[in-house]
mmCIF file of C-alpha atoms in Angstrom:
data_model
loop_
_atom_site.group_PDB
_atom_site.id
_atom_site.type_symbol
_atom_site.label_atom_id
_atom_site.label_comp_id
_atom_site.label_asym_id
_atom_site.label_seq_id
_atom_site.Cartn_x
_atom_site.Cartn_y
_atom_site.Cartn_z
ATOM 1 C CA MET A 1 69.959 35.375 75.399
ATOM 2 C CA LYS A 2 69.038 39.250 73.717
ATOM 3 C CA LYS A 3 67.189 39.981 77.176
ATOM 4 C CA LEU A 4 70.055 39.030 79.557
ATOM 5 C CA ILE A 5 72.290 40.860 77.424
ATOM 6 C CA THR A 6 69.768 44.070 77.599
ATOM 7 C CA LEU A 7 69.962 43.974 81.427
ATOM 8 C CA SER A 8 73.780 43.766 81.384
ATOM 9 C CA MET A 9 74.357 47.241 78.998
ATOM 10 C CA VAL A 10 71.519 48.695 81.109
ATOM 11 C CA LEU A 11 73.233 47.922 84.379
ATOM 12 C CA LEU A 12 76.992 48.798 82.814
ATOM 13 C CA LEU A 13 75.513 51.988 81.721
ATOM 14 C CA LEU A 14 73.827 52.653 85.345
ATOM 15 C CA ALA A 15 76.798 52.062 86.739
ATOM 16 C CA GLY A 16 78.809 54.349 84.871
ATOM 17 C CA LEU A 17 76.620 57.238 85.723
ATOM 18 C CA VAL A 18 76.828 56.387 89.402
ATOM 19 C CA GLY A 19 80.355 56.429 89.163
ATOM 20 C CA CYS A 20 80.823 59.651 87.411
ATOM 21 C CA GLY A 21 78.683 61.478 89.519
ATOM 22 C CA SER A 22 80.115 60.136 92.858
ATOM 23 C CA ASN A 23 83.462 62.232 92.767
ATOM 24 C CA GLN A 24 81.864 65.591 92.008
ATOM 25 C CA PRO A 25 81.396 67.591 94.785
ATOM 26 C CA ALA A 26 77.796 69.455 95.354
ATOM 27 C CA ALA A 27 79.204 72.474 94.885
ATOM 28 C CA THR A 28 80.359 71.612 90.874
ATOM 29 C CA LYS A 29 78.125 74.023 88.808
ATOM 30 C CA ASP A 30 79.525 75.309 84.843
ATOM 31 C CA LYS A 31 78.582 78.982 84.511
ATOM 32 C CA GLY A 32 77.289 77.722 81.070
ATOM 33 C CA SER A 33 74.812 75.245 82.067
ATOM 34 C CA GLY A 34 71.974 77.923 82.449
ATOM 35 C CA LYS A 35 71.423 77.015 86.075
ATOM 36 C CA ALA A 36 72.108 79.544 89.017
ATOM 37 C CA LEU A 37 74.900 78.732 91.222
ATOM 38 C CA GLN A 38 73.135 78.773 94.862
ATOM 39 C CA VAL A 39 75.213 80.617 97.662
ATOM 40 C CA GLY A 40 73.634 80.410 101.613
ATOM 41 C CA ILE A 41 75.111 83.612 103.469
ATOM 42 C CA ILE A 42 75.086 83.020 107.046
ATOM 43 C CA GLN A 43 76.993 86.416 109.215
ATOM 44 C CA ILE A 44 76.702 86.922 112.757
ATOM 45 C CA VAL A 45 76.030 90.523 112.702
ATOM 46 C CA GLU A 46 76.838 94.209 110.593
ATOM 47 C CA HIS A 47 79.728 95.428 111.047
ATOM 48 C CA PRO A 48 82.328 96.934 108.424
ATOM 49 C CA ALA A 49 84.584 94.276 108.926
ATOM 50 C CA LEU A 50 82.584 91.505 108.243
ATOM 51 C CA ASP A 51 80.812 93.119 105.897
ATOM 52 C CA ALA A 52 83.392 94.142 103.731
ATOM 53 C CA ALA A 53 84.654 90.266 104.040
ATOM 54 C CA ARG A 54 81.116 89.472 102.284
ATOM 55 C CA GLU A 55 81.542 92.397 99.650
ATOM 56 C CA GLY A 56 85.154 90.853 98.565
ATOM 57 C CA PHE A 57 83.512 87.507 98.447
ATOM 58 C CA LEU A 58 80.586 88.288 96.403
ATOM 59 C CA GLU A 59 82.813 90.641 94.289
ATOM 60 C CA THR A 60 85.126 87.924 93.469
ATOM 61 C CA LEU A 61 82.300 85.702 92.649
ATOM 62 C CA LYS A 62 81.560 88.231 89.598
ATOM 63 C CA LYS A 63 85.259 88.539 88.610
ATOM 64 C CA ASN A 64 85.119 84.872 88.208
ATOM 65 C CA GLY A 65 81.589 84.943 86.331
ATOM 66 C CA TYR A 66 78.696 84.498 88.826
ATOM 67 C CA GLU A 67 76.909 87.629 89.029
ATOM 68 C CA GLU A 68 73.142 88.024 90.898
ATOM 69 C CA GLY A 69 70.713 88.613 88.974
ATOM 70 C CA LYS A 70 72.281 86.154 86.089
ATOM 71 C CA ASN A 71 73.618 83.268 86.922
ATOM 72 C CA LEU A 72 74.094 83.534 90.719
ATOM 73 C CA VAL A 73 71.450 83.537 93.717
ATOM 74 C CA VAL A 74 72.718 84.640 97.036
ATOM 75 C CA ASN A 75 70.607 83.986 100.115
ATOM 76 C CA TYR A 76 71.960 86.239 102.543
ATOM 77 C CA GLN A 77 70.641 86.308 106.191
ATOM 78 C CA ASN A 78 71.881 88.282 109.179
ATOM 79 C CA ALA A 79 71.222 86.973 112.904
ATOM 80 C CA GLN A 80 71.935 90.618 113.906
ATOM 81 C CA GLY A 81 74.605 90.174 116.786
ATOM 82 C CA ASP A 82 71.762 87.852 118.235
ATOM 83 C CA ALA A 83 73.413 84.402 118.591
ATOM 84 C CA ASN A 84 69.631 82.845 119.834
ATOM 85 C CA ASN A 85 69.059 83.291 115.365
ATOM 86 C CA LEU A 86 72.106 81.508 114.373
ATOM 87 C CA GLN A 87 70.997 77.891 114.624
ATOM 88 C CA PRO A 88 67.507 78.426 113.061
ATOM 89 C CA ILE A 89 69.052 80.720 110.611
ATOM 90 C CA ALA A 90 71.870 77.299 109.610
ATOM 91 C CA GLN A 91 68.966 75.160 109.608
ATOM 92 C CA LYS A 92 67.022 76.679 107.265
ATOM 93 C CA LEU A 93 70.067 77.427 104.782
ATOM 94 C CA ALA A 94 70.942 73.789 105.451
ATOM 95 C CA SER A 95 67.540 72.645 104.289
ATOM 96 C CA GLU A 96 67.505 74.915 101.220
ATOM 97 C CA LYS A 97 70.651 72.971 100.007
ATOM 98 C CA PRO A 98 72.540 75.900 98.456
ATOM 99 C CA ASP A 99 75.549 74.519 96.328
ATOM 100 C CA LEU A 100 78.031 76.285 99.245
ATOM 101 C CA ILE A 101 77.065 78.139 102.097
ATOM 102 C CA LEU A 102 79.875 81.213 103.592
ATOM 103 C CA ALA A 103 79.407 81.547 107.019
ATOM 104 C CA ILE A 104 81.143 84.781 108.336
ATOM 105 C CA ALA A 105 82.370 85.322 111.776
ATOM 106 C CA THR A 106 82.784 82.003 114.112
ATOM 107 C CA PRO A 107 79.545 81.759 115.763
ATOM 108 C CA SER A 108 78.056 81.274 112.081
ATOM 109 C CA ALA A 109 80.540 78.967 111.598
ATOM 110 C CA GLN A 110 80.069 76.849 114.456
ATOM 111 C CA ALA A 111 75.899 77.282 113.846
ATOM 112 C CA VAL A 112 76.163 76.351 110.096
ATOM 113 C CA ALA A 113 78.584 73.435 110.776
ATOM 114 C CA GLY A 114 76.238 71.976 113.135
ATOM 115 C CA ALA A 115 73.546 71.886 110.107
ATOM 116 C CA THR A 116 74.803 70.136 107.516
ATOM 117 C CA LYS A 117 77.552 67.908 107.283
ATOM 118 C CA ASP A 118 77.528 67.334 103.404
ATOM 119 C CA ILE A 119 76.759 70.832 102.040
ATOM 120 C CA PRO A 120 80.694 72.548 101.441
ATOM 121 C CA ILE A 121 80.636 75.543 104.216
ATOM 122 C CA LEU A 122 83.701 78.486 103.310
ATOM 123 C CA ILE A 123 84.412 80.164 106.509
ATOM 124 C CA THR A 124 85.875 83.910 106.867
ATOM 125 C CA ALA A 125 86.415 86.185 109.932
ATOM 126 C CA VAL A 126 86.971 83.150 112.145
ATOM 127 C CA THR A 127 90.114 83.235 114.341
ATOM 128 C CA ASP A 128 90.833 79.983 115.767
ATOM 129 C CA PRO A 129 88.824 77.154 113.044
ATOM 130 C CA VAL A 130 90.476 74.106 114.907
ATOM 131 C CA GLY A 131 89.735 75.429 118.461
ATOM 132 C CA ALA A 132 85.901 76.190 116.910
ATOM 133 C CA LYS A 133 86.014 72.517 116.110
ATOM 134 C CA LEU A 134 85.044 73.482 112.804
ATOM 135 C CA VAL A 135 88.077 71.359 111.279
ATOM 136 C CA ASN A 136 90.695 68.840 112.942
ATOM 137 C CA SER A 137 93.752 71.073 111.490
ATOM 138 C CA LEU A 138 94.167 73.907 109.359
ATOM 139 C CA GLN A 139 96.711 72.074 106.757
ATOM 140 C CA LYS A 140 93.613 69.323 106.224
ATOM 141 C CA PRO A 141 90.674 70.233 107.398
ATOM 142 C CA GLY A 142 89.030 66.790 107.222
ATOM 143 C CA THR A 143 85.351 68.171 107.169
ATOM 144 C CA ASN A 144 82.823 70.132 104.778
ATOM 145 C CA VAL A 145 84.758 73.564 106.119
ATOM 146 C CA THR A 146 87.379 75.232 104.975
ATOM 147 C CA GLY A 147 88.176 79.051 104.544
ATOM 148 C CA THR A 148 90.190 81.886 105.695
ATOM 149 C CA THR A 149 91.293 82.464 109.096
ATOM 150 C CA ASP A 150 91.587 86.619 110.529
ATOM 151 C CA MET A 151 94.232 85.027 113.219
ATOM 152 C CA ASN A 152 95.695 89.193 114.136
ATOM 153 C CA PRO A 153 99.281 89.802 114.533
ATOM 154 C CA ILE A 154 99.054 89.951 118.259
ATOM 155 C CA LYS A 155 102.294 90.048 118.688
ATOM 156 C CA GLU A 156 103.022 93.339 116.354
ATOM 157 C CA GLN A 157 99.851 94.905 117.398
ATOM 158 C CA LEU A 158 101.442 94.961 121.023
ATOM 159 C CA GLU A 159 104.542 96.410 119.783
ATOM 160 C CA LEU A 160 102.856 99.291 117.982
ATOM 161 C CA LEU A 161 101.175 100.035 121.162
ATOM 162 C CA LYS A 162 104.439 100.248 123.152
ATOM 163 C CA GLN A 163 105.755 102.799 120.446
ATOM 164 C CA LEU A 164 103.321 104.610 120.492
ATOM 165 C CA VAL A 165 102.259 104.539 124.337
ATOM 166 C CA PRO A 166 105.877 103.764 125.661
ATOM 167 C CA GLY A 167 104.610 105.180 129.640
ATOM 168 C CA ALA A 168 101.883 101.718 128.981
ATOM 169 C CA LYS A 169 101.981 99.167 131.841
ATOM 170 C CA ASN A 170 98.248 98.019 132.450
ATOM 171 C CA ILE A 171 96.705 97.845 129.349
ATOM 172 C CA GLY A 172 92.150 96.767 129.711
ATOM 173 C CA VAL A 173 91.051 94.288 126.894
ATOM 174 C CA ILE A 174 87.084 94.191 126.393
ATOM 175 C CA TYR A 175 85.864 91.460 125.047
ATOM 176 C CA ASN A 176 82.757 88.852 125.370
ATOM 177 C CA ALA A 177 84.294 85.836 127.036
ATOM 178 C CA GLY A 178 81.436 84.002 125.345
ATOM 179 C CA GLU A 179 83.078 83.967 122.068
ATOM 180 C CA GLN A 180 85.871 81.843 121.002
ATOM 181 C CA ASN A 181 87.765 83.715 118.791
ATOM 182 C CA SER A 182 87.855 86.636 121.748
ATOM 183 C CA GLN A 183 88.638 83.759 124.370
ATOM 184 C CA THR A 184 91.770 82.664 121.924
ATOM 185 C CA GLN A 185 93.133 86.025 120.812
ATOM 186 C CA VAL A 186 93.111 87.715 124.729
ATOM 187 C CA LYS A 187 94.848 83.848 126.184
ATOM 188 C CA LYS A 188 97.326 84.984 123.305
ATOM 189 C CA VAL A 189 97.597 88.856 124.892
ATOM 190 C CA LYS A 190 97.990 87.599 128.267
ATOM 191 C CA GLU A 191 100.794 85.312 127.027
ATOM 192 C CA LEU A 192 102.679 87.708 125.420
ATOM 193 C CA ALA A 193 101.903 90.765 127.479
ATOM 194 C CA SER A 194 104.396 89.665 130.372
ATOM 195 C CA GLY A 195 107.237 89.696 127.435
ATOM 196 C CA LEU A 196 106.510 93.755 126.593
ATOM 197 C CA GLY A 197 106.392 94.673 130.016
ATOM 198 C CA LEU A 198 102.670 95.027 130.164
ATOM 199 C CA GLU A 199 99.913 93.457 132.792
ATOM 200 C CA VAL A 200 96.198 93.054 131.288
ATOM 201 C CA THR A 201 92.981 93.982 132.716
ATOM 202 C CA GLU A 202 90.139 92.481 131.492
ATOM 203 C CA ALA A 203 86.598 93.309 131.214
ATOM 204 C CA THR A 204 83.712 91.525 129.681
ATOM 205 C CA VAL A 205 80.695 91.712 128.499
ATOM 206 C CA THR A 206 77.737 89.115 127.387
ATOM 207 C CA SER A 207 75.974 92.460 125.018
ATOM 208 C CA THR A 208 76.695 95.187 123.426
ATOM 209 C CA ALA A 209 74.817 97.468 125.718
ATOM 210 C CA GLU A 210 77.530 96.527 128.589
ATOM 211 C CA VAL A 211 80.463 97.946 125.965
ATOM 212 C CA MET A 212 80.283 101.475 127.746
ATOM 213 C CA GLN A 213 80.327 100.112 130.984
ATOM 214 C CA ALA A 214 82.941 97.514 130.526
ATOM 215 C CA THR A 215 85.308 100.532 129.141
ATOM 216 C CA GLN A 216 84.207 102.300 132.103
ATOM 217 C CA SER A 217 85.392 100.138 134.489
ATOM 218 C CA LEU A 218 89.130 100.162 132.924
ATOM 219 C CA VAL A 219 89.392 104.138 133.572
ATOM 220 C CA GLY A 220 91.741 104.935 136.102
ATOM 221 C CA LYS A 221 93.597 101.813 136.090
ATOM 222 C CA VAL A 222 95.283 101.273 132.350
ATOM 223 C CA GLN A 223 97.386 103.319 130.118
ATOM 224 C CA ALA A 224 95.768 102.083 126.995
ATOM 225 C CA ILE A 225 92.927 99.770 125.385
ATOM 226 C CA TYR A 226 93.419 97.094 123.091
ATOM 227 C CA VAL A 227 89.995 96.022 121.504
ATOM 228 C CA PRO A 228 90.358 92.322 119.586
ATOM 229 C CA THR A 229 88.286 91.680 116.427
ATOM 230 C CA ASP A 230 85.301 90.718 118.765
ATOM 231 C CA ASN A 231 82.172 91.032 117.172
ATOM 232 C CA MET A 232 80.236 91.959 120.008
ATOM 233 C CA VAL A 233 82.559 95.053 121.193
ATOM 234 C CA VAL A 234 83.384 95.922 117.563
ATOM 235 C CA SER A 235 79.514 96.305 116.595
ATOM 236 C CA ALA A 236 79.454 98.755 119.486
ATOM 237 C CA ALA A 237 82.839 100.696 118.825
ATOM 238 C CA ASN A 238 81.350 104.128 118.924
ATOM 239 C CA SER A 239 81.041 103.431 123.364
ATOM 240 C CA VAL A 240 84.566 102.268 123.596
ATOM 241 C CA VAL A 241 85.632 105.496 121.623
ATOM 242 C CA GLN A 242 83.554 107.454 123.033
ATOM 243 C CA VAL A 243 84.562 106.509 127.069
ATOM 244 C CA ALA A 244 88.353 106.694 125.815
ATOM 245 C CA ASP A 245 88.954 109.629 124.330
ATOM 246 C CA GLN A 246 86.751 111.430 127.399
ATOM 247 C CA ASN A 247 89.895 109.884 129.129
ATOM 248 C CA LYS A 248 92.416 110.118 126.916
ATOM 249 C CA ILE A 249 93.307 106.854 126.778
ATOM 250 C CA PRO A 250 94.833 105.334 123.247
ATOM 251 C CA ILE A 251 92.538 102.484 121.904
ATOM 252 C CA ILE A 252 95.005 99.666 119.931
ATOM 253 C CA SER A 253 92.122 97.415 118.025
ATOM 254 C CA GLY A 254 92.452 94.369 116.029
ATOM 255 C CA GLU A 255 91.302 95.665 113.016
ATOM 256 C CA SER A 256 90.841 98.999 110.654
ATOM 257 C CA SER A 257 86.933 99.570 111.376
ATOM 258 C CA VAL A 258 87.694 101.085 114.934
ATOM 259 C CA VAL A 259 91.100 103.267 113.915
ATOM 260 C CA GLU A 260 88.014 104.629 111.567
ATOM 261 C CA LYS A 261 85.646 105.047 114.341
ATOM 262 C CA GLY A 262 88.323 106.913 116.336
ATOM 263 C CA ALA A 263 90.683 104.174 117.898
ATOM 264 C CA LEU A 264 94.512 105.148 117.648
ATOM 265 C CA ALA A 265 95.432 103.044 115.375
ATOM 266 C CA THR A 266 95.971 98.900 114.216
ATOM 267 C CA ILE A 267 98.723 96.928 112.039
ATOM 268 C CA GLY A 268 95.733 94.430 111.050
ATOM 269 C CA ILE A 269 93.743 92.753 108.383
ATOM 270 C CA ASP A 270 92.173 93.982 105.220
ATOM 271 C CA TYR A 271 88.870 92.235 105.744
ATOM 272 C CA LYS A 272 87.847 93.039 101.486
ATOM 273 C CA LYS A 273 91.169 91.183 100.592
ATOM 274 C CA LEU A 274 90.291 88.365 103.413
ATOM 275 C CA GLY A 275 87.014 88.096 101.585
ATOM 276 C CA GLU A 276 88.105 88.178 97.801
ATOM 277 C CA GLN A 277 90.999 85.181 99.129
ATOM 278 C CA THR A 278 87.482 82.998 100.492
ATOM 279 C CA GLY A 279 85.902 83.721 97.243
ATOM 280 C CA GLU A 280 88.408 82.227 95.252
ATOM 281 C CA MET A 281 88.202 78.991 97.838
ATOM 282 C CA ALA A 282 84.633 78.786 96.437
ATOM 283 C CA ILE A 283 85.677 78.861 92.703
ATOM 284 C CA ARG A 284 88.475 76.276 93.962
ATOM 285 C CA ILE A 285 85.107 74.171 95.015
ATOM 286 C CA ILE A 286 82.582 75.230 92.025
ATOM 287 C CA ASN A 287 85.443 73.886 89.713
ATOM 288 C CA GLY A 288 85.803 70.168 91.635
ATOM 289 C CA GLU A 289 88.131 70.498 94.535
ATOM 290 C CA LYS A 290 87.130 69.322 97.988
ATOM 291 C CA PRO A 291 86.890 71.457 101.218
ATOM 292 C CA GLN A 292 88.460 68.507 103.403
ATOM 293 C CA ASP A 293 91.575 68.867 101.446
ATOM 294 C CA MET A 294 91.883 72.493 101.472
ATOM 295 C CA PRO A 295 94.313 74.071 104.234
ATOM 296 C CA VAL A 296 92.708 77.132 105.740
ATOM 297 C CA GLU A 297 94.141 80.022 104.416
ATOM 298 C CA SER A 298 95.216 83.045 106.314
ATOM 299 C CA GLN A 299 96.139 86.767 105.277
ATOM 300 C CA LYS A 300 100.308 86.905 104.562
ATOM 301 C CA GLU A 301 100.266 90.535 104.691
ATOM 302 C CA PHE A 302 99.269 93.319 107.402
ATOM 303 C CA SER A 303 99.232 96.919 107.139
ATOM 304 C CA ILE A 304 99.286 99.955 109.518
ATOM 305 C CA VAL A 305 96.338 102.397 109.536
ATOM 306 C CA ILE A 306 97.304 105.544 112.084
ATOM 307 C CA ASN A 307 94.317 107.948 112.936
ATOM 308 C CA LYS A 308 96.161 110.849 113.553
ATOM 309 C CA LYS A 309 93.339 112.751 114.661
ATOM 310 C CA ASN A 310 92.801 110.734 117.650
ATOM 311 C CA ALA A 311 96.510 111.399 118.299
ATOM 312 C CA ASP A 312 95.898 114.757 118.599
ATOM 313 C CA LYS A 313 92.740 114.435 120.645
ATOM 314 C CA ILE A 314 94.318 112.805 123.429
ATOM 315 C CA GLY A 315 97.658 114.102 123.426
ATOM 316 C CA VAL A 316 99.867 111.031 121.708
ATOM 317 C CA THR A 317 102.868 111.741 119.531
ATOM 318 C CA ILE A 318 102.873 109.682 116.807
ATOM 319 C CA PRO A 319 106.423 108.589 115.984
ATOM 320 C CA GLU A 320 107.787 109.887 111.809
ATOM 321 C CA GLU A 321 108.828 106.124 111.574
ATOM 322 C CA VAL A 322 105.458 104.755 112.231
ATOM 323 C CA LEU A 323 103.724 107.248 110.060
ATOM 324 C CA GLY A 324 106.313 106.705 107.348
ATOM 325 C CA LYS A 325 105.155 102.662 107.308
ATOM 326 C CA ALA A 326 101.459 103.367 107.700
ATOM 327 C CA ALA A 327 99.358 102.251 105.016
ATOM 328 C CA LYS A 328 97.002 104.704 105.759
ATOM 329 C CA VAL A 329 96.642 108.213 107.669
ATOM 330 C CA ILE A 330 93.424 109.656 109.356
ATOM 331 C CA LYS A 331 93.937 112.999 109.537
#
């Protein structure tokens, strides 16, 4: 009888322990537990916007008590712009079973989402998470993936283009047709352009080495160039700027790093803030929330950035109304 009672108590105790553990996501960590938070980061390529998102993410973790060298271990992997590197990187990260993974840009997110269905994945700089088959819907992801989208205010960007280049009838768009995020943006550009009296000429690339030639193919055909948040083209933005400057063609870009390199203007996302927003979502997962129940978030405010130096170089007059609204003017 005593043996039966003892066995029953052991079974009840084990059941209680299993029950307590089953409701906690893998990422749940106590800063005072003595165990470091393990974070994997996968990034398709180095360029200012994606780097800023990563920095913002890590700074938010630090503000919330997780600091590298103390209680945070970060395994950062970069594919160096080669999509063939993504799958082995993603598989290696997943095999190491970190507490969570940050995936920066659509190709990175798709690779790591294919490598694990259990580890919480935070995405950022992903334009269309639904179209990329990362989540079931923005409001209820239903998978181990959530995070932030960088869908551009494309309508406002094209309206800005018309303000700055009122005579434009045909605009060129340079992008990598193999990137899901770029396909989504270009489709939207074409849908909106006709309503603004614009025609669209596409120039596609498959590598950064083709960006200059693609830009040259637009010379004489377009009065302005639109550069979406295409990872391949943005990483070779200097080539676009070089050709455009030589031919006095204004560039409107999807994000501010291209304006810093010499494009005319943007109204767009602050990727540092987007990364910070993603970091706040990571803290919620660490504290017990589940990614499948957390809506994908987007940035609510967009900033105008004007390159006055470029405007003077190519002979574009910036209206005072636009300059007055700009968050930053490069002179």
